[in-house]
């Protein structure tokens, strides 16, 4: 592995933690990353209610903070929604967009994903676009087509600011939270295609993450391939023990 490569360790806390648990875990993350070398880029995607407090705890440390979702209108009569503008005010750096739980459990459409990306960019934040196929789509040999459709809807003809890095998390839907992971060869082949496609549309090479049942036992395997720049970790990032073991294992890579 090229030791100059930045390795992205993104932690998606989903809806697992209440406020006090989020605060405790954010403090633990700070402690654990104190001696992490500069080529790791860690970010926490906190739940919305804990966001402000977690952001304050992280302060100007090495750990960045991101939102798990946002609404595309900046402000107005949208009861219950949280805008990209509101997150930008709280030190937010990244926003997850098109996570499979949003697409499949909340019916988020390709058009909505696109509108969110536009709002995130407008507010000076970096979208982390999540893409991936279901198991049915995989079995029908449609993985590449589905992922390409998601990327095209999100990025085609978008006025992408060159100062913003394009980040894509490839997360097969069937792998999220299931303990199942795709064969590394398939991930690499698809990531290469994604890289070519995004480079063509946006004129810049994307940062490519893998997500879906990343655990201490498999994290190094994914990160060892040069095409994969980082991981988006869900469940295993919400427990002190598994997060600590993930860090220990990736530290060995340096
Ligand atoms: P998981 O989730 O690590 O729990 O599979 C990953 C994600 O949803 O981003």
mmCIF file of N, CA and C and ligand atoms in Angstrom, residues 10 12 14 16 96 99-101 130 169 171 175-180 211-215 232-237, ligand 1:
data_model
loop_
_atom_site.group_PDB
_atom_site.id
_atom_site.type_symbol
_atom_site.label_atom_id
_atom_site.label_comp_id
_atom_site.label_asym_id
_atom_site.label_seq_id
_atom_site.Cartn_x
_atom_site.Cartn_y
_atom_site.Cartn_z
ATOM 1 N N UNK A 10 -15.038 6.576 7.909
ATOM 2 C CA UNK A 10 -16.278 7.308 8.150
ATOM 3 C C UNK A 10 -17.217 6.437 8.979
ATOM 4 N N UNK A 12 -20.883 5.910 10.480
ATOM 5 C CA UNK A 12 -22.298 6.267 10.371
ATOM 6 C C UNK A 12 -23.033 5.709 11.591
ATOM 7 N N UNK A 14 -26.012 6.168 12.467
ATOM 8 C CA UNK A 14 -27.434 5.893 12.187
ATOM 9 C C UNK A 14 -28.312 6.369 13.353
ATOM 10 N N UNK A 16 -28.653 4.711 16.258
ATOM 11 C CA UNK A 16 -28.328 3.772 17.333
ATOM 12 C C UNK A 16 -28.203 4.410 18.719
ATOM 13 N N UNK A 96 -24.283 12.643 4.219
ATOM 14 C CA UNK A 96 -24.580 11.415 3.469
ATOM 15 C C UNK A 96 -25.811 11.675 2.599
ATOM 16 N N UNK A 99 -28.266 7.278 1.032
ATOM 17 C CA UNK A 99 -27.977 6.038 1.764
ATOM 18 C C UNK A 99 -29.092 5.038 1.470
ATOM 19 N N UNK A 100 -28.752 3.777 1.390
ATOM 20 C CA UNK A 100 -29.766 2.797 0.969
ATOM 21 C C UNK A 100 -30.947 2.759 1.939
ATOM 22 N N UNK A 101 -30.700 3.084 3.210
ATOM 23 C CA UNK A 101 -31.830 3.097 4.152
ATOM 24 C C UNK A 101 -32.775 4.253 3.820
ATOM 25 N N UNK A 130 -24.057 7.798 -1.553
ATOM 26 C CA UNK A 130 -24.079 6.350 -1.338
ATOM 27 C C UNK A 130 -24.829 5.688 -2.489
ATOM 28 N N UNK A 169 -19.662 6.354 -1.760
ATOM 29 C CA UNK A 169 -19.594 5.132 -0.950
ATOM 30 C C UNK A 169 -20.382 4.054 -1.674
ATOM 31 N N UNK A 171 -22.075 0.787 -1.441
ATOM 32 C CA UNK A 171 -22.586 -0.056 -0.366
ATOM 33 C C UNK A 171 -23.686 -0.962 -0.922
ATOM 34 N N UNK A 175 -25.665 -6.007 1.821
ATOM 35 C CA UNK A 175 -24.522 -6.172 2.720
ATOM 36 C C UNK A 175 -24.650 -5.309 3.979
ATOM 37 N N UNK A 176 -25.555 -4.335 3.932
ATOM 38 C CA UNK A 176 -25.646 -3.384 5.050
ATOM 39 C C UNK A 176 -26.335 -4.021 6.254
ATOM 40 N N UNK A 177 -25.576 -4.082 7.332
ATOM 41 C CA UNK A 177 -26.112 -4.593 8.589
ATOM 42 C C UNK A 177 -26.383 -6.091 8.609
ATOM 43 N N UNK A 178 -25.932 -6.810 7.602
ATOM 44 C CA UNK A 178 -26.265 -8.238 7.504
ATOM 45 C C UNK A 178 -25.108 -9.168 7.863
ATOM 46 N N UNK A 179 -23.891 -8.615 7.902
ATOM 47 C CA UNK A 179 -22.725 -9.475 8.115
ATOM 48 C C UNK A 179 -22.235 -10.099 6.815
ATOM 49 N N UNK A 180 -22.961 -9.862 5.715
ATOM 50 C CA UNK A 180 -22.543 -10.403 4.414
ATOM 51 C C UNK A 180 -21.705 -9.364 3.684
ATOM 52 N N UNK A 211 -18.728 0.363 1.827
ATOM 53 C CA UNK A 211 -19.521 0.222 3.051
ATOM 54 C C UNK A 211 -20.404 -1.000 2.960
ATOM 55 N N UNK A 212 -20.733 -1.567 4.124
ATOM 56 C CA UNK A 212 -21.574 -2.761 4.199
ATOM 57 C C UNK A 212 -20.865 -3.818 5.015
ATOM 58 N N UNK A 213 -21.289 -3.943 6.287
ATOM 59 C CA UNK A 213 -20.732 -4.959 7.193
ATOM 60 C C UNK A 213 -19.210 -4.890 7.317
ATOM 61 N N UNK A 214 -18.677 -3.674 7.352
ATOM 62 C CA UNK A 214 -17.245 -3.539 7.641
ATOM 63 C C UNK A 214 -17.049 -3.819 9.134
ATOM 64 N N UNK A 215 -16.099 -4.677 9.421
ATOM 65 C CA UNK A 215 -15.840 -5.134 10.793
ATOM 66 C C UNK A 215 -14.332 -5.100 11.032
ATOM 67 N N UNK A 232 -17.029 3.179 4.996
ATOM 68 C CA UNK A 232 -18.149 3.772 5.725
ATOM 69 C C UNK A 232 -18.679 2.666 6.629
ATOM 70 N N UNK A 233 -18.500 2.877 7.930
ATOM 71 C CA UNK A 233 -18.803 1.812 8.894
ATOM 72 C C UNK A 233 -20.066 2.184 9.662
ATOM 73 N N UNK A 234 -21.036 1.288 9.677
ATOM 74 C CA UNK A 234 -22.261 1.521 10.430
ATOM 75 C C UNK A 234 -22.177 0.908 11.809
ATOM 76 N N UNK A 235 -22.842 -0.220 11.982
ATOM 77 C CA UNK A 235 -22.954 -0.871 13.294
ATOM 78 C C UNK A 235 -21.650 -0.949 14.081
ATOM 79 N N UNK A 236 -20.566 -1.361 13.433
ATOM 80 C CA UNK A 236 -19.302 -1.559 14.152
ATOM 81 C C UNK A 236 -18.694 -0.233 14.621
ATOM 82 N N UNK A 237 -19.198 0.878 14.112
ATOM 83 C CA UNK A 237 -18.650 2.176 14.562
ATOM 84 C C UNK A 237 -19.379 2.688 15.800
HETATM 85 P P1 LIG B 1 -23.129 -1.512 8.455
HETATM 86 O O1 LIG B 1 -23.709 -0.187 7.765
HETATM 87 O O2 LIG B 1 -21.638 -1.286 8.641
HETATM 88 O O3 LIG B 1 -23.868 -1.628 9.748
HETATM 89 O O4 LIG B 1 -23.386 -2.644 7.519
HETATM 90 C C1 LIG B 1 -22.997 0.522 6.797
HETATM 91 C C2 LIG B 1 -23.807 1.691 6.334
HETATM 92 O O5 LIG B 1 -25.039 1.595 6.325
HETATM 93 O O6 LIG B 1 -23.261 2.739 5.975
#
